[in-house]
Coordinates of C-alpha atoms and ligand atoms in Angstrom, one line a residue:
X1 CA 67.8 75.7 91.4
X2 CA 65.8 74.6 94.6
X3 CA 69.2 73.9 96.6
X4 CA 69.9 77.7 95.5
X5 CA 66.4 78.7 97.2
X6 CA 67.2 76.5 100.3
X7 CA 70.2 78.6 101.3
X8 CA 69.5 80.1 104.7
X9 CA 68.9 84.0 104.6
X10 CA 71.3 86.2 106.4
X11 CA 68.8 86.9 109.2
X12 CA 68.3 83.0 109.6
X13 CA 72.1 82.7 109.8
X14 CA 72.3 85.7 112.3
X15 CA 69.8 84.5 114.6
X16 CA 72.1 81.2 115.2
X17 CA 75.2 83.5 115.2
X18 CA 74.9 84.9 118.8
X19 CA 78.3 83.5 119.8
X20 CA 80.2 85.1 116.7
X21 CA 78.4 88.4 117.3
X22 CA 79.5 88.2 120.8
X23 CA 83.2 87.4 119.8
X24 CA 83.5 89.6 116.6
X25 CA 80.8 92.4 116.7
X26 CA 77.7 92.6 114.7
X27 CA 78.8 94.4 111.5
X28 CA 81.7 92.0 111.1
X29 CA 79.8 89.0 111.6
X30 CA 77.0 90.3 109.2
X31 CA 79.9 90.8 106.6
X32 CA 81.5 87.2 107.1
X33 CA 78.1 85.8 106.5
X34 CA 77.3 87.4 103.4
X35 CA 80.5 86.5 101.9
X36 CA 80.2 83.0 103.2
X37 CA 76.7 82.6 101.6
X38 CA 77.8 84.4 98.6
X39 CA 80.4 81.8 98.2
X40 CA 78.0 78.9 98.8
X41 CA 75.9 80.1 96.1
X42 CA 78.5 80.4 93.4
X43 CA 79.8 76.7 94.3
X44 CA 76.2 75.7 94.1
X45 CA 75.5 77.4 90.6
X46 CA 78.9 75.5 89.5
X47 CA 77.7 72.2 90.9
X48 CA 80.6 71.9 93.1
X49 CA 78.5 71.1 96.0
X50 CA 76.2 68.2 96.4
X51 CA 73.5 69.8 98.4
X52 CA 72.5 72.9 100.2
X53 CA 74.9 73.5 103.1
X54 CA 73.6 73.5 106.8
X55 CA 73.5 76.7 109.0
X56 CA 76.1 74.7 111.0
X57 CA 78.4 74.4 108.3
X58 CA 77.7 78.1 107.0
X59 CA 78.4 79.2 110.6
X60 CA 81.8 77.3 110.6
X61 CA 82.8 78.6 107.4
X62 CA 82.1 82.3 108.7
X63 CA 83.7 81.8 111.7
X64 CA 87.1 80.7 109.9
X65 CA 86.8 83.9 107.7
X66 CA 86.1 86.1 111.0
X67 CA 89.4 84.2 112.7
X68 CA 91.3 85.1 109.5
X69 CA 90.2 88.8 109.4
X70 CA 91.2 89.4 113.0
X71 CA 94.3 87.6 113.7
X72 CA 96.9 90.1 114.1
X73 CA 99.6 89.9 111.8
X74 CA 102.4 90.7 114.3
X75 CA 102.8 88.1 117.0
X76 CA 105.4 86.5 119.1
X77 CA 107.9 84.0 117.9
X78 CA 110.8 82.2 119.6
X79 CA 114.1 83.1 118.4
X80 CA 116.2 79.8 118.3
X81 CA 118.8 81.1 115.9
X82 CA 121.4 82.2 118.2
X83 CA 121.3 85.8 116.5
X84 CA 121.0 87.9 119.9
X85 CA 119.6 91.2 118.0
X86 CA 117.8 89.8 114.9
X87 CA 116.5 92.8 113.3
X88 CA 113.8 90.9 111.4
X89 CA 112.8 89.6 114.7
X90 CA 112.3 92.8 116.3
X91 CA 115.5 93.3 117.9
X92 CA 115.7 93.4 121.7
X93 CA 113.2 91.8 124.1
X94 CA 112.7 94.1 127.1
X95 CA 113.4 93.9 130.6
X96 CA 110.7 93.0 133.1
X97 CA 110.9 96.4 134.7
X98 CA 111.0 98.0 131.2
X99 CA 107.7 96.4 130.1
X100 CA 106.1 97.3 133.6
X101 CA 107.0 101.0 132.8
X102 CA 105.5 100.6 129.6
X103 CA 102.5 99.3 130.7
X104 CA 101.9 101.7 133.6
X105 CA 102.7 104.7 131.3
X106 CA 100.1 103.3 128.8
X107 CA 97.3 102.7 131.3
X108 CA 97.7 106.1 133.5
X109 CA 97.8 109.5 132.8
X110 CA 101.3 110.9 133.5
X111 CA 103.5 113.8 134.1
X112 CA 104.6 113.6 130.6
X113 CA 104.7 117.4 129.9
X114 CA 103.6 118.5 133.2
X115 CA 105.7 119.9 136.2
X116 CA 104.6 118.4 139.2
X117 CA 106.3 121.0 141.3
X118 CA 105.0 124.2 139.8
X119 CA 101.8 122.9 138.3
X120 CA 102.7 124.2 135.0
X121 CA 103.8 122.7 131.4
X122 CA 106.8 120.5 131.6
X123 CA 109.0 118.9 128.9
X124 CA 108.9 115.5 127.7
X125 CA 112.7 115.7 127.1
X126 CA 113.4 115.7 130.8
X127 CA 112.6 112.3 131.5
X128 CA 115.4 110.2 130.1
X129 CA 118.2 113.1 130.0
X130 CA 119.1 113.1 133.6
X131 CA 119.9 109.2 133.6
X132 CA 121.5 109.4 130.5
X133 CA 123.7 112.5 131.4
X134 CA 124.8 110.5 134.5
X135 CA 125.6 107.2 132.7
X136 CA 127.5 108.9 129.7
X137 CA 128.7 111.9 131.5
X138 CA 127.6 114.1 128.6
X139 CA 126.2 117.4 129.3
X140 CA 122.9 117.2 127.8
X141 CA 120.8 114.6 125.8
X142 CA 117.9 114.0 123.7
X143 CA 115.4 111.1 122.6
X144 CA 113.6 110.5 119.5
X145 CA 111.8 107.8 117.6
X146 CA 115.0 105.7 116.3
X147 CA 118.5 106.3 115.5
X148 CA 118.0 107.1 112.0
X149 CA 116.1 110.1 112.8
X150 CA 118.5 110.8 115.3
X151 CA 121.1 111.3 112.6
X152 CA 118.6 112.9 110.4
X153 CA 117.6 115.5 112.9
X154 CA 121.3 116.3 114.1
X155 CA 122.5 116.8 110.7
X156 CA 119.4 119.1 109.8
X157 CA 119.9 121.0 112.8
X158 CA 123.8 121.7 113.0
X159 CA 124.9 121.3 109.2
X160 CA 122.0 122.5 107.1
X161 CA 123.7 124.3 104.0
X162 CA 126.9 123.7 105.7
X163 CA 129.8 121.0 104.9
X164 CA 130.1 117.7 106.5
X165 CA 133.4 115.9 106.2
X166 CA 133.4 112.1 106.3
X167 CA 135.7 109.3 105.1
X168 CA 134.7 107.5 101.9
X169 CA 134.8 104.2 104.0
X170 CA 132.1 105.4 106.1
X171 CA 129.4 105.9 103.4
X172 CA 127.4 103.2 104.4
X173 CA 124.2 101.8 103.8
X174 CA 122.5 100.7 107.3
X175 CA 119.6 98.8 105.8
X176 CA 116.3 99.5 104.6
X177 CA 117.7 101.9 102.2
X178 CA 119.0 104.2 105.0
X179 CA 122.1 105.4 103.3
X180 CA 124.3 108.0 104.7
X181 CA 125.0 110.2 101.6
X182 CA 121.0 110.1 101.0
X183 CA 120.5 111.2 104.6
X184 CA 122.9 114.0 104.2
X185 CA 121.3 115.3 101.2
X186 CA 118.0 115.0 103.0
X187 CA 119.2 116.9 105.9
X188 CA 120.7 119.8 103.5
X189 CA 124.0 119.3 104.4
X190 CA 126.9 119.3 101.7
X191 CA 128.7 115.9 101.6
X192 CA 132.5 116.1 101.7
X193 CA 134.0 113.1 100.6
X194 CA 137.6 112.4 101.7
X195 CA 140.3 109.7 101.4
X196 CA 139.4 106.5 99.7
X197 CA 137.3 103.3 100.5
X198 CA 140.2 101.5 102.1
X199 CA 142.4 104.4 103.3
X200 CA 141.9 107.8 104.8
X201 CA 144.5 109.8 106.5
X202 CA 144.5 112.6 109.0
X203 CA 145.9 115.1 106.5
X204 CA 142.8 114.2 104.3
X205 CA 140.8 115.5 107.0
X206 CA 143.1 118.6 107.7
X207 CA 143.2 119.6 104.2
X208 CA 139.3 119.2 103.6
X209 CA 138.8 121.4 107.0
X210 CA 141.6 124.0 105.5
X211 CA 139.4 124.5 102.4
X212 CA 138.6 128.2 101.7
X213 CA 136.3 129.8 103.9
X214 CA 134.0 130.7 101.2
X215 CA 130.3 129.3 101.4
X216 CA 129.4 126.8 102.4
X217 CA 131.1 126.6 105.7
X218 CA 132.3 123.7 107.5
X219 CA 129.3 122.3 109.7
X220 CA 130.4 119.1 111.1
X221 CA 133.2 116.2 110.9
X222 CA 131.1 113.2 111.0
X223 CA 132.1 109.4 111.7
X224 CA 129.5 106.7 110.8
X225 CA 130.4 103.3 112.3
X226 CA 130.5 100.5 110.0
X227 CA 128.0 98.5 111.9
X228 CA 127.3 95.7 109.4
X229 CA 130.4 95.3 107.4
X230 CA 134.3 95.0 107.8
X231 CA 136.8 96.6 106.0
X232 CA 139.9 94.5 105.8
X233 CA 143.6 94.3 104.4
X234 CA 145.5 97.2 103.1
X235 CA 143.6 99.7 105.4
X236 CA 144.2 102.7 107.3
X237 CA 142.3 105.4 109.5
X238 CA 143.5 107.9 112.0
X239 CA 142.3 107.4 115.8
X240 CA 139.2 108.7 116.9
X241 CA 141.0 111.5 119.0
X242 CA 143.4 112.6 116.0
X243 CA 140.0 113.3 113.9
X244 CA 138.4 115.0 116.7
X245 CA 141.6 117.3 117.3
X246 CA 141.6 117.9 113.5
X247 CA 138.0 119.1 113.6
X248 CA 138.4 121.1 116.7
X249 CA 141.6 122.8 115.5
X250 CA 139.5 124.0 112.7
X251 CA 136.8 125.1 115.0
X252 CA 134.2 122.4 113.7
X253 CA 132.4 120.1 116.0
X254 CA 132.5 116.4 115.6
X255 CA 129.8 114.1 115.4
X256 CA 129.7 110.3 115.9
X257 CA 126.8 108.0 114.5
X258 CA 127.7 104.8 116.7
X259 CA 124.9 102.9 115.6
X260 CA 124.5 100.2 118.2
X261 CA 126.2 102.4 120.9
X262 CA 127.1 99.9 123.7
X263 CA 127.2 101.3 127.3
X264 CA 129.3 98.4 128.2
X265 CA 132.6 96.5 126.9
X266 CA 131.5 93.5 124.7
X267 CA 134.8 92.4 124.8
X268 CA 134.3 91.1 128.3
X269 CA 132.0 88.7 127.1
X270 CA 134.4 87.2 124.5
X271 CA 132.9 89.6 121.4
X272 CA 135.0 91.8 119.7
X273 CA 135.1 95.4 121.2
X274 CA 132.3 97.5 119.8
X275 CA 132.8 101.2 120.6
X276 CA 131.1 102.5 123.5
X277 CA 129.2 105.9 123.9
X278 CA 131.4 106.8 126.9
X279 CA 134.6 106.4 124.8
X280 CA 133.6 108.6 121.9
X281 CA 132.6 111.2 124.5
X282 CA 135.8 110.9 126.5
X283 CA 137.6 111.2 123.1
X284 CA 136.0 114.6 122.9
X285 CA 132.9 113.8 120.4
X286 CA 130.6 116.8 120.6
X287 CA 127.5 114.6 119.2
X288 CA 127.0 110.9 119.6
X289 CA 123.9 109.1 118.2
X290 CA 122.8 105.6 118.9
X291 CA 119.8 103.2 118.9
X292 CA 117.9 102.3 122.0
X293 CA 117.1 98.9 120.8
X294 CA 120.5 97.5 119.6
X295 CA 123.3 96.5 122.3
X296 CA 121.5 98.9 124.9
X297 CA 118.6 96.4 124.8
X298 CA 115.8 98.8 125.4
X299 CA 112.6 100.1 123.4
X300 CA 113.1 101.5 119.8
X301 CA 114.4 104.9 120.4
X302 CA 117.3 107.2 118.9
X303 CA 119.5 109.0 121.3
X304 CA 121.6 111.8 120.9
X305 CA 124.0 113.0 123.7
X306 CA 126.8 115.6 123.7
X307 CA 127.5 119.2 124.4
X308 CA 124.7 121.3 125.8
X309 CA 125.0 124.2 123.2
X310 CA 124.5 121.7 120.5
X311 CA 121.7 119.6 121.9
X312 CA 119.9 122.8 122.5
X313 CA 120.0 123.5 118.9
X314 CA 118.8 120.2 118.1
X315 CA 115.9 120.5 120.6
X316 CA 114.6 123.7 118.8
X317 CA 114.6 122.2 115.2
X318 CA 111.2 121.8 113.7
X319 CA 112.2 118.1 112.9
X320 CA 112.8 117.4 116.5
X321 CA 109.1 117.5 116.8
X322 CA 108.0 115.4 114.0
X323 CA 110.4 112.6 115.3
X324 CA 110.1 112.8 118.9
X325 CA 109.8 109.8 121.2
X326 CA 106.3 108.8 122.7
X327 CA 105.6 108.2 126.5
X328 CA 105.8 104.7 126.2
X329 CA 109.1 104.8 124.8
X330 CA 110.5 107.3 127.0
X331 CA 108.9 105.3 130.2
X332 CA 110.6 102.0 129.0
X333 CA 113.9 103.5 128.0
X334 CA 114.0 105.1 131.4
X335 CA 113.6 101.8 133.0
X336 CA 116.3 100.1 130.8
X337 CA 118.8 102.9 131.6
X338 CA 118.1 102.4 135.3
X339 CA 119.6 99.0 135.2
X340 CA 122.5 100.6 133.8
X341 CA 122.8 103.0 136.7
X342 CA 122.3 100.4 139.3
X343 CA 124.8 98.1 137.6
X344 CA 122.4 95.3 137.3
X345 CA 122.2 95.2 133.3
X346 CA 123.5 91.5 133.0
X347 CA 120.9 90.2 135.4
X348 CA 117.9 92.3 134.2
X349 CA 118.3 93.1 130.5
X350 CA 117.6 90.2 128.4
X351 CA 120.2 90.9 125.5
X352 CA 123.1 91.7 127.9
X353 CA 122.0 88.4 129.8
X354 CA 122.4 86.5 126.6
X355 CA 125.5 88.0 125.7
X356 CA 127.1 87.1 129.0
X357 CA 125.9 83.5 129.1
X358 CA 129.1 81.5 129.4
X359 CA 129.9 78.6 126.9
X360 CA 129.3 75.9 129.6
X361 CA 125.6 77.4 130.6
X362 CA 124.8 77.4 126.8
X363 CA 126.2 73.8 126.6
X364 CA 124.3 72.5 129.7
X365 CA 120.8 74.1 128.4
X366 CA 121.3 72.4 125.0
X367 CA 122.1 69.1 126.7
X368 CA 119.1 69.3 128.8
X369 CA 116.8 69.7 125.8
X370 CA 118.4 66.8 124.1
X371 CA 117.6 64.7 127.3
X372 CA 114.0 66.2 127.5
X373 CA 113.3 65.4 123.9
X374 CA 115.4 62.3 123.8
X375 CA 116.5 63.3 120.4
X376 CA 119.3 65.0 118.6
X377 CA 123.0 65.5 119.6
X378 CA 124.5 68.8 121.1
X379 CA 127.3 70.2 118.7
X380 CA 129.5 73.2 118.7
X381 CA 128.5 76.2 116.6
X382 CA 129.0 80.0 116.2
X383 CA 126.5 82.8 117.3
X384 CA 126.5 86.3 116.1
X385 CA 125.2 89.3 117.8
X386 CA 123.6 90.7 114.7
X387 CA 121.4 93.7 114.3
X388 CA 123.8 96.2 113.4
X389 CA 126.3 95.3 115.9
X390 CA 129.6 93.7 115.9
X391 CA 129.8 92.7 112.2
X392 CA 131.2 89.6 111.1
X393 CA 131.9 88.8 114.7
X394 CA 131.0 85.5 116.1
X395 CA 131.3 83.6 119.4
X396 CA 131.4 79.9 120.0
X397 CA 128.1 78.2 121.2
X398 CA 126.4 75.0 121.6
X399 CA 123.3 74.0 119.6
X400 CA 120.9 71.2 119.9
X401 CA 121.2 69.4 116.1
X402 CA 118.2 67.5 115.0
X403 CA 118.7 65.3 111.5
X404 CA 115.5 65.3 110.0
X405 CA 114.1 64.0 106.6
X406 CA 113.6 67.4 104.7
X407 CA 115.0 70.2 106.9
X408 CA 113.3 73.0 105.1
X409 CA 110.0 71.3 105.5
X410 CA 110.9 70.8 109.0
X411 CA 111.7 74.5 109.6
X412 CA 108.0 75.4 107.9
X413 CA 106.5 73.3 110.2
X414 CA 107.9 75.1 113.0
X415 CA 107.2 78.3 111.6
X416 CA 103.5 77.3 111.5
X417 CA 103.3 76.3 115.1
X418 CA 100.9 78.6 117.2
X419 CA 104.0 80.1 118.8
X420 CA 106.3 79.9 115.8
X421 CA 109.7 78.8 116.1
X422 CA 112.6 80.4 113.9
X423 CA 115.7 78.2 113.6
X424 CA 118.6 77.7 111.3
X425 CA 119.9 74.9 109.4
X426 CA 123.6 73.8 109.1
X427 CA 124.9 70.8 107.1
X428 CA 121.3 69.6 106.6
X429 CA 120.7 69.5 110.4
X430 CA 118.4 71.6 112.4
X431 CA 120.2 73.8 114.9
X432 CA 118.6 75.0 118.1
X433 CA 120.5 77.6 120.1
X434 CA 119.9 78.1 123.7
X435 CA 121.2 81.5 123.8
X436 CA 118.2 83.3 122.6
X437 CA 115.1 81.2 123.8
X438 CA 113.8 83.1 126.8
X439 CA 113.5 81.1 129.8
X440 CA 109.8 81.9 130.0
X441 CA 109.4 80.3 126.4
X442 CA 111.1 77.3 127.3
X443 CA 108.1 75.0 128.2
X444 CA 106.1 75.8 125.0
X445 CA 109.3 75.6 123.0
X446 CA 109.9 71.8 123.7
X447 CA 106.2 71.2 123.6
X448 CA 106.3 72.6 120.2
X449 CA 109.3 70.6 119.2
X450 CA 108.0 67.3 120.6
X451 CA 104.7 67.7 118.5
X452 CA 106.5 68.7 115.4
X453 CA 109.1 65.9 115.8
X454 CA 106.3 63.4 116.5
X455 CA 104.4 64.3 113.3
X456 CA 107.2 64.8 111.2
X457 CA 110.5 63.3 111.3
Ligands
PLP501 C1 121.5 100.7 113.2 C2 122.0 102.1 112.6 C3 121.5 103.4 112.4 C4 119.8 103.1 112.5 O1 119.6 103.1 113.6 P1 117.6 102.7 113.9 O2 117.8 102.8 115.4 O3 118.1 101.3 113.3 O4 117.2 103.6 113.2 C5 122.0 104.3 112.1 N1 123.5 104.6 111.9 C6 124.1 103.3 112.2 C7 125.6 103.4 112.4 C8 123.5 102.2 112.7 O5 124.2 101.1 113.0

């Protein structure tokens, strides 16, 4: 029992804990010291400890507790999977100009809702709108928190207590439980399913729209892009223009949920063609919803563009306030959109740069890694876009392949690095794809690999 009594008091420990107090603040340090002493006492009582631990040892234990308590759970990683828009890895990394705009909006007051001309209240909705109109050709635009809220808001504002006609092949789940039928119910719209899973005809649209004009009335014809799966085989669907014409002939607006909503043709980089925002608008869509952080390559946002009269209704709906975009998002999105306006997306926007990397460039980089590490071989493989874009489409790539004893253990070691590396395995080899490793991360990437390879083969 003498050992128990010999444990230093919290005050004694605090006197020796100046550095910890400086770094972590007094209350949290006191908390960690109490816990450390309690644990030491418990171990002594159970005779798990030979003698009373010294002040130095107790402080070291407190420090490791403090480090665990204060370490952020959200931390950067290196994406060596080759999946450009990895939803689990945060989708799109941002351009330099975008990051700078977001920092500036965070650090300073801004004219977020202030008209510098008149000195009166302004609208936050103006900020990205002019650019979106110019780039897409739409009459009006609104930016909200993400595309899921964009779809919910548009349906709530335009189709509450009204019918929304949609093909059965598009009643999709986007992920994380976001299901089109459930969103529709939430918005108060009445789902009108037409066609079958694999075949929907123009006449299905026409007859649904001709339904008796009794309540509820037709609110929208909707298309939801199949962003994360494909229907193949015995399938049919009318052209977009045909569906839109059928809607317009019945006097009903057409809404397109594009999901990833590319502003450029992905086919020019060897991927399949992903429907673009401009195409939908040109085909006559009245409302188009898409994400800011998928193929557009900007910050998380939901973007709604389309007819001025409909966008005005959407802006006035009470939900618009609940799902509005914050100033940092608006600043960042504006900067990303500017890259499109200035035709510099390929050079400036990281995910567009990755999409546009040639096979030769990828191979050269993989070979440079193999030389630097003096390990592994460069093999041909496939990479995908991911993140609710271009389902099931892959493009050829080259990767550095490492043969190791236990691939799973090796992957775990990579994940445990101070800047974790996320990679994948194929045929029991570790594959590292240069396409998604950011140039700024390359040195630390190679150093980490060197260390892990040294400790663990
Ligand atoms: C990704 C996606 C959404 C959801 O967009 P978030 O920006 O992730 O909220 C909605 N609809 C479709 C078709 C999508 O692909």
